[in-house]
PDB file of C-alpha atoms in Angstrom:
ATOM      1  CA  MET X   1      25.401  -7.657  14.472  1.00 92.00           C
ATOM      2  CA  THR X   2      23.134 -10.442  14.642  1.00 97.00           C
ATOM      3  CA  PHE X   3      21.892 -11.333  18.000  1.00 98.00           C
ATOM      4  CA  VAL X   4      19.826 -14.069  19.275  1.00 98.00           C
ATOM      5  CA  ASN X   5      16.982 -14.494  21.683  1.00 98.00           C
ATOM      6  CA  VAL X   6      15.975 -17.894  22.613  1.00 98.00           C
ATOM      7  CA  GLY X   7      12.544 -18.317  25.455  1.00 97.00           C
ATOM      8  CA  THR X   8      11.197 -20.954  27.234  1.00 98.00           C
ATOM      9  CA  LEU X   9       7.760 -19.695  27.979  1.00 98.00           C
ATOM     10  CA  GLY X  10       5.909 -21.674  30.783  1.00 98.00           C
ATOM     11  CA  VAL X  11       2.038 -21.911  30.853  1.00 98.00           C
ATOM     12  CA  LEU X  12      -0.318 -22.774  32.399  1.00 98.00           C
ATOM     13  CA  PRO X  13      -1.948 -26.364  31.511  1.00 96.00           C
ATOM     14  CA  GLY X  14      -4.023 -26.223  28.583  1.00 96.00           C
ATOM     15  CA  LYS X  15      -3.166 -22.805  27.243  1.00 97.00           C
ATOM     16  CA  ARG X  16      -0.335 -23.070  25.617  1.00 98.00           C
ATOM     17  CA  ASP X  17      -1.870 -23.882  22.031  1.00 97.00           C
ATOM     18  CA  GLU X  18      -3.347 -20.292  23.251  1.00 98.00           C
ATOM     19  CA  LEU X  19      -0.389 -18.990  23.695  1.00 98.00           C
ATOM     20  CA  VAL X  20       1.351 -20.309  19.977  1.00 98.00           C
ATOM     21  CA  ALA X  21      -1.368 -18.067  18.479  1.00 98.00           C
ATOM     22  CA  ILE X  22      -0.371 -14.773  20.115  1.00 98.00           C
ATOM     23  CA  LEU X  23       2.998 -15.194  19.475  1.00 97.00           C
ATOM     24  CA  THR X  24       2.580 -16.340  15.844  1.00 97.00           C
ATOM     25  CA  ARG X  25      -0.435 -13.673  14.871  1.00 96.00           C
ATOM     26  CA  ARG X  26       1.365 -11.692  11.957  1.00 96.00           C
ATOM     27  CA  SER X  27       3.243  -9.097  12.980  1.00 95.00           C
ATOM     28  CA  GLN X  28       4.882  -7.042   9.944  1.00 93.00           C
ATOM     29  CA  VAL X  29       6.339  -4.682  12.121  1.00 95.00           C
ATOM     30  CA  LEU X  30       8.749  -6.549  13.747  1.00 96.00           C
ATOM     31  CA  ALA X  31      10.008  -7.572  10.581  1.00 95.00           C
ATOM     32  CA  ASP X  32      10.101  -3.392   9.794  1.00 96.00           C
ATOM     33  CA  ILE X  33      11.827  -2.884  12.874  1.00 96.00           C
ATOM     34  CA  GLY X  34      14.879  -5.452  12.201  1.00 97.00           C
ATOM     35  CA  CYS X  35      13.627  -9.236  13.613  1.00 98.00           C
ATOM     36  CA  GLN X  36      15.264 -11.085  11.058  1.00 97.00           C
ATOM     37  CA  LEU X  37      13.763 -14.333  11.950  1.00 98.00           C
ATOM     38  CA  TYR X  38      10.988 -15.734  14.507  1.00 98.00           C
ATOM     39  CA  GLU X  39       9.968 -19.688  14.899  1.00 98.00           C
ATOM     40  CA  VAL X  40       7.624 -20.697  17.829  1.00 98.00           C
ATOM     41  CA  GLY X  41       7.674 -24.200  18.064  1.00 98.00           C
ATOM     42  CA  ILE X  42       6.424 -26.722  20.714  1.00 98.00           C
ATOM     43  CA  ASN X  43       7.664 -30.391  21.706  1.00 97.00           C
ATOM     44  CA  GLU X  44       6.539 -33.380  23.706  1.00 96.00           C
ATOM     45  CA  ALA X  45       8.623 -33.356  26.084  1.00 96.00           C
ATOM     46  CA  GLU X  46       7.777 -30.197  27.502  1.00 96.00           C
ATOM     47  CA  PRO X  47       3.916 -29.746  26.956  1.00 96.00           C
ATOM     48  CA  ASP X  48       3.671 -26.710  29.182  1.00 97.00           C
ATOM     49  CA  ALA X  49       6.042 -24.552  27.067  1.00 98.00           C
ATOM     50  CA  VAL X  50       6.087 -22.694  24.552  1.00 98.00           C
ATOM     51  CA  PHE X  51       9.962 -21.836  22.636  1.00 98.00           C
ATOM     52  CA  VAL X  52      10.886 -18.713  21.179  1.00 98.00           C
ATOM     53  CA  VAL X  53      13.900 -18.726  18.787  1.00 98.00           C
ATOM     54  CA  GLU X  54      14.348 -15.239  17.171  1.00 98.00           C
ATOM     55  CA  LEU X  55      17.077 -13.268  15.186  1.00 98.00           C
ATOM     56  CA  TRP X  56      17.353  -9.201  15.199  1.00 98.00           C
ATOM     57  CA  GLU X  57      19.483  -7.612  13.183  1.00 98.00           C
ATOM     58  CA  SER X  58      21.061  -6.196  16.804  1.00 97.00           C
ATOM     59  CA  GLU X  59      20.387  -6.329  20.044  1.00 97.00           C
ATOM     60  CA  ASP X  60      18.909  -2.419  20.536  1.00 97.00           C
ATOM     61  CA  ALA X  61      16.937  -3.357  17.333  1.00 97.00           C
ATOM     62  CA  HIS X  62      15.078  -6.646  19.980  1.00 97.00           C
ATOM     63  CA  THR X  63      15.620  -4.653  23.274  1.00 96.00           C
ATOM     64  CA  ALA X  64      13.666  -1.603  21.095  1.00 96.00           C
ATOM     65  CA  SER X  65      10.923  -4.045  19.977  1.00 96.00           C
ATOM     66  CA  LEU X  66       9.317  -4.387  23.745  1.00 95.00           C
ATOM     67  CA  GLN X  67       8.319  -1.071  23.612  1.00 95.00           C
ATOM     68  CA  LEU X  68       6.228  -1.222  20.480  1.00 95.00           C
ATOM     69  CA  ASP X  69       2.555  -1.067  21.374  1.00 95.00           C
ATOM     70  CA  SER X  70       1.376  -3.740  19.299  1.00 94.00           C
ATOM     71  CA  VAL X  71       4.360  -5.889  21.304  1.00 94.00           C
ATOM     72  CA  ARG X  72       3.770  -4.950  24.699  1.00 96.00           C
ATOM     73  CA  ALA X  73      -0.125  -5.595  23.740  1.00 96.00           C
ATOM     74  CA  ALA X  74       0.766  -8.856  23.018  1.00 95.00           C
ATOM     75  CA  ILE X  75       2.296  -9.089  26.277  1.00 95.00           C
ATOM     76  CA  SER X  76       0.204  -7.957  28.626  1.00 97.00           C
ATOM     77  CA  GLU X  77      -2.882 -10.836  26.964  1.00 97.00           C
ATOM     78  CA  ALA X  78       0.103 -13.367  27.187  1.00 97.00           C
ATOM     79  CA  MET X  79       0.608 -12.766  30.785  1.00 97.00           C
ATOM     80  CA  PRO X  80      -1.931 -14.824  32.585  1.00 98.00           C
ATOM     81  CA  LEU X  81      -1.819 -18.016  30.242  1.00 98.00           C
ATOM     82  CA  LEU X  82       2.132 -17.501  31.726  1.00 98.00           C
ATOM     83  CA  SER X  83       2.739 -20.214  34.944  1.00 97.00           C
ATOM     84  CA  GLY X  84       6.133 -17.978  35.726  1.00 96.00           C
ATOM     85  CA  LYS X  85       8.635 -19.671  34.716  1.00 95.00           C
ATOM     86  CA  MET X  86      10.753 -19.090  32.248  1.00 94.00           C
ATOM     87  CA  GLY X  87      14.141 -19.636  30.801  1.00 93.00           C
ATOM     88  CA  GLY X  88      16.251 -18.702  27.478  1.00 93.00           C
ATOM     89  CA  LEU X  89      20.009 -17.675  26.362  1.00 96.00           C
ATOM     90  CA  ARG X  90      20.852 -14.660  24.277  1.00 98.00           C
ATOM     91  CA  PHE X  91      24.232 -14.073  22.505  1.00 98.00           C
ATOM     92  CA  ARG X  92      25.374 -12.645  19.216  1.00 98.00           C
ATOM     93  CA  VAL X  93      26.238 -14.317  16.116  1.00 98.00           C
ATOM     94  CA  VAL X  94      30.205 -15.042  15.329  1.00 98.00           C
ATOM     95  CA  GLY X  95      29.485 -16.991  12.116  1.00 98.00           C
ATOM     96  CA  SER X  96      27.803 -19.661  10.426  1.00 98.00           C
ATOM     97  CA  PRO X  97      29.044 -22.776   8.576  1.00 97.00           C
ATOM     98  CA  LEU X  98      26.832 -22.033   5.914  1.00 97.00           C
ATOM     99  CA  ARG X  99      28.019 -18.838   4.918  1.00 94.00           C
ATOM    100  CA  ASP X 100      31.346 -17.281   4.048  1.00 86.00           C
TER     101      ASP X 100
ATOM    102  CA  MET J   1       8.309 -30.414   9.501  1.00 92.00           C
ATOM    103  CA  THR J   2      10.495 -27.390  10.907  1.00 97.00           C
ATOM    104  CA  PHE J   3      13.135 -28.828  13.636  1.00 98.00           C
ATOM    105  CA  VAL J   4      14.828 -26.404  15.584  1.00 98.00           C
ATOM    106  CA  ASN J   5      17.656 -27.755  17.618  1.00 98.00           C
ATOM    107  CA  VAL J   6      19.326 -24.841  20.165  1.00 98.00           C
ATOM    108  CA  GLY J   7      22.119 -25.943  21.893  1.00 97.00           C
ATOM    109  CA  THR J   8      24.973 -24.554  25.016  1.00 98.00           C
ATOM    110  CA  LEU J   9      28.315 -26.286  24.473  1.00 98.00           C
ATOM    111  CA  GLY J  10      30.965 -24.921  27.695  1.00 98.00           C
ATOM    112  CA  VAL J  11      34.391 -25.150  26.604  1.00 98.00           C
ATOM    113  CA  LEU J  12      37.786 -24.993  28.808  1.00 98.00           C
ATOM    114  CA  PRO J  13      39.038 -21.629  29.573  1.00 96.00           C
ATOM    115  CA  GLY J  14      40.548 -20.616  26.653  1.00 96.00           C
ATOM    116  CA  LYS J  15      39.451 -22.486  23.947  1.00 97.00           C
ATOM    117  CA  ARG J  16      35.977 -20.599  23.248  1.00 98.00           C
ATOM    118  CA  ASP J  17      37.330 -19.350  19.965  1.00 97.00           C
ATOM    119  CA  GLU J  18      38.708 -22.511  18.878  1.00 98.00           C
ATOM    120  CA  LEU J  19      35.208 -24.168  18.540  1.00 98.00           C
ATOM    121  CA  VAL J  20      34.015 -22.058  17.325  1.00 98.00           C
ATOM    122  CA  ALA J  21      36.349 -21.958  14.511  1.00 98.00           C
ATOM    123  CA  ILE J  22      35.648 -25.481  14.076  1.00 98.00           C
ATOM    124  CA  LEU J  23      31.833 -24.723  14.392  1.00 97.00           C
ATOM    125  CA  THR J  24      31.439 -22.122  11.573  1.00 97.00           C
ATOM    126  CA  ARG J  25      33.844 -23.110   8.984  1.00 96.00           C
ATOM    127  CA  ARG J  26      31.970 -24.111   5.710  1.00 96.00           C
ATOM    128  CA  SER J  27      30.325 -26.982   4.636  1.00 95.00           C
ATOM    129  CA  GLN J  28      27.599 -26.705   2.208  1.00 93.00           C
ATOM    130  CA  VAL J  29      26.833 -30.660   2.982  1.00 95.00           C
ATOM    131  CA  LEU J  30      24.555 -29.541   5.960  1.00 96.00           C
ATOM    132  CA  ALA J  31      22.903 -26.944   3.426  1.00 95.00           C
ATOM    133  CA  ASP J  32      22.453 -29.334   1.043  1.00 96.00           C
ATOM    134  CA  ILE J  33      20.612 -32.268   3.533  1.00 96.00           C
ATOM    135  CA  GLY J  34      18.102 -29.810   5.316  1.00 97.00           C
ATOM    136  CA  CYS J  35      19.994 -27.473   7.610  1.00 98.00           C
ATOM    137  CA  GLN J  36      18.531 -23.591   6.583  1.00 97.00           C
ATOM    138  CA  LEU J  37      20.232 -22.051   9.088  1.00 98.00           C
ATOM    139  CA  TYR J  38      23.126 -22.799  11.479  1.00 98.00           C
ATOM    140  CA  GLU J  39      24.179 -19.473  13.695  1.00 98.00           C
ATOM    141  CA  VAL J  40      27.091 -19.866  15.861  1.00 98.00           C
ATOM    142  CA  GLY J  41      27.019 -17.118  18.824  1.00 98.00           C
ATOM    143  CA  ILE J  42      28.506 -15.987  21.883  1.00 98.00           C
ATOM    144  CA  ASN J  43      27.710 -13.590  25.097  1.00 97.00           C
ATOM    145  CA  GLU J  44      29.504 -12.238  27.283  1.00 96.00           C
ATOM    146  CA  ALA J  45      27.450 -13.712  30.138  1.00 96.00           C
ATOM    147  CA  GLU J  46      28.901 -16.773  29.620  1.00 96.00           C
ATOM    148  CA  PRO J  47      32.785 -16.466  28.586  1.00 96.00           C
ATOM    149  CA  ASP J  48      33.396 -20.228  28.366  1.00 97.00           C
ATOM    150  CA  ALA J  49      30.327 -20.878  26.330  1.00 98.00           C
ATOM    151  CA  VAL J  50      29.361 -21.144  22.443  1.00 98.00           C
ATOM    152  CA  PHE J  51      25.418 -20.959  21.501  1.00 98.00           C
ATOM    153  CA  VAL J  52      24.160 -22.425  18.843  1.00 98.00           C
ATOM    154  CA  VAL J  53      20.759 -22.640  16.890  1.00 98.00           C
ATOM    155  CA  GLU J  54      19.880 -24.260  13.917  1.00 98.00           C
ATOM    156  CA  LEU J  55      16.907 -25.329  12.341  1.00 98.00           C
ATOM    157  CA  TRP J  56      16.717 -28.264   9.961  1.00 98.00           C
ATOM    158  CA  GLU J  57      13.506 -29.502   7.285  1.00 98.00           C
ATOM    159  CA  SER J  58      12.704 -32.035  10.052  1.00 97.00           C
ATOM    160  CA  GLU J  59      13.880 -33.459  12.866  1.00 97.00           C
ATOM    161  CA  ASP J  60      15.184 -36.552  10.533  1.00 97.00           C
ATOM    162  CA  ALA J  61      17.395 -34.443   8.479  1.00 97.00           C
ATOM    163  CA  HIS J  62      19.221 -33.206  11.330  1.00 97.00           C
ATOM    164  CA  THR J  63      19.598 -36.931  12.988  1.00 96.00           C
ATOM    165  CA  ALA J  64      21.133 -37.665   9.926  1.00 96.00           C
ATOM    166  CA  SER J  65      23.305 -35.112   9.979  1.00 96.00           C
ATOM    167  CA  LEU J  66      25.031 -36.759  12.871  1.00 95.00           C
ATOM    168  CA  GLN J  67      25.918 -39.664  10.915  1.00 95.00           C
ATOM    169  CA  LEU J  68      27.944 -37.414   8.021  1.00 95.00           C
ATOM    170  CA  ASP J  69      31.759 -38.063   7.928  1.00 95.00           C
ATOM    171  CA  SER J  70      32.527 -34.171   8.253  1.00 94.00           C
ATOM    172  CA  VAL J  71      29.955 -33.681  11.668  1.00 94.00           C
ATOM    173  CA  ARG J  72      31.576 -36.786  13.079  1.00 96.00           C
ATOM    174  CA  ALA J  73      35.103 -35.464  12.572  1.00 96.00           C
ATOM    175  CA  ALA J  74      33.819 -32.077  13.985  1.00 95.00           C
ATOM    176  CA  ILE J  75      33.218 -33.750  16.418  1.00 95.00           C
ATOM    177  CA  SER J  76      35.803 -35.591  17.739  1.00 97.00           C
ATOM    178  CA  GLU J  77      37.743 -32.179  17.131  1.00 97.00           C
ATOM    179  CA  ALA J  78      36.075 -30.338  19.278  1.00 97.00           C
ATOM    180  CA  MET J  79      35.978 -32.697  21.940  1.00 97.00           C
ATOM    181  CA  PRO J  80      38.884 -32.319  23.380  1.00 98.00           C
ATOM    182  CA  LEU J  81      37.720 -28.289  23.900  1.00 98.00           C
ATOM    183  CA  LEU J  82      34.688 -28.996  25.604  1.00 98.00           C
ATOM    184  CA  SER J  83      34.188 -28.910  29.984  1.00 97.00           C
ATOM    185  CA  GLY J  84      31.080 -30.689  30.024  1.00 96.00           C
ATOM    186  CA  LYS J  85      29.032 -28.920  30.717  1.00 95.00           C
ATOM    187  CA  MET J  86      26.256 -28.917  27.924  1.00 94.00           C
ATOM    188  CA  GLY J  87      22.812 -27.617  27.322  1.00 94.00           C
ATOM    189  CA  GLY J  88      19.830 -26.445  24.919  1.00 93.00           C
ATOM    190  CA  LEU J  89      16.666 -27.256  23.413  1.00 96.00           C
ATOM    191  CA  ARG J  90      14.781 -28.615  20.725  1.00 98.00           C
ATOM    192  CA  PHE J  91      11.321 -28.104  19.271  1.00 98.00           C
ATOM    193  CA  ARG J  92       9.265 -28.280  15.886  1.00 98.00           C
ATOM    194  CA  VAL J  93       8.487 -25.013  14.935  1.00 98.00           C
ATOM    195  CA  VAL J  94       4.579 -24.073  14.559  1.00 98.00           C
ATOM    196  CA  GLY J  95       4.063 -20.798  13.328  1.00 98.00           C
ATOM    197  CA  SER J  96       5.687 -17.258  12.915  1.00 98.00           C
ATOM    198  CA  PRO J  97       4.478 -13.646  13.151  1.00 97.00           C
ATOM    199  CA  LEU J  98       6.719 -12.958  10.034  1.00 97.00           C
ATOM    200  CA  ARG J  99       4.554 -15.198   7.626  1.00 94.00           C
ATOM    201  CA  ASP J 100       1.049 -15.826   7.226  1.00 86.00           C
TER     202      ASP J 100
END
């Protein structure tokens, strides 16, 4: 069942673009292990935050991704940029008005 | 630029499935006016909440959707089910590790 992970990552002032660069670095392995969508974004209301929305073929696929060397490396690269303010939500998809 | 809308909709106890049914009702018009993704879901941690993640081709497309008769009808149909507890976030997409 499709699993959605939404995250808000607080960054230290001036570090937003650096975090965006890490999160948007091309990664075929994510798709290979079941990531169906991974959108990274920003907004004007929160200049010290980066947002992610991820769709995974299952919660297990998402959990497994956190063990990947490339993901662990990206996380450790990103840690010094983070303010510690984190948020988000997770849910399993039960339907869509765009499909039967 | 792709626009993401994430929403948490609090529902009155026992009304979750009813709200899911409204939100997942097939709606070709959403796609016609620029909705690229619309996922509706639930989780065990918050039994009185329904979650939505929407991707739109632009923020304007999302704003315009709120004027559609079918969307306004669905909103008024859903209102009596809502607890008033709402949350969410919005952002514009700046990239993805799944594409260049």
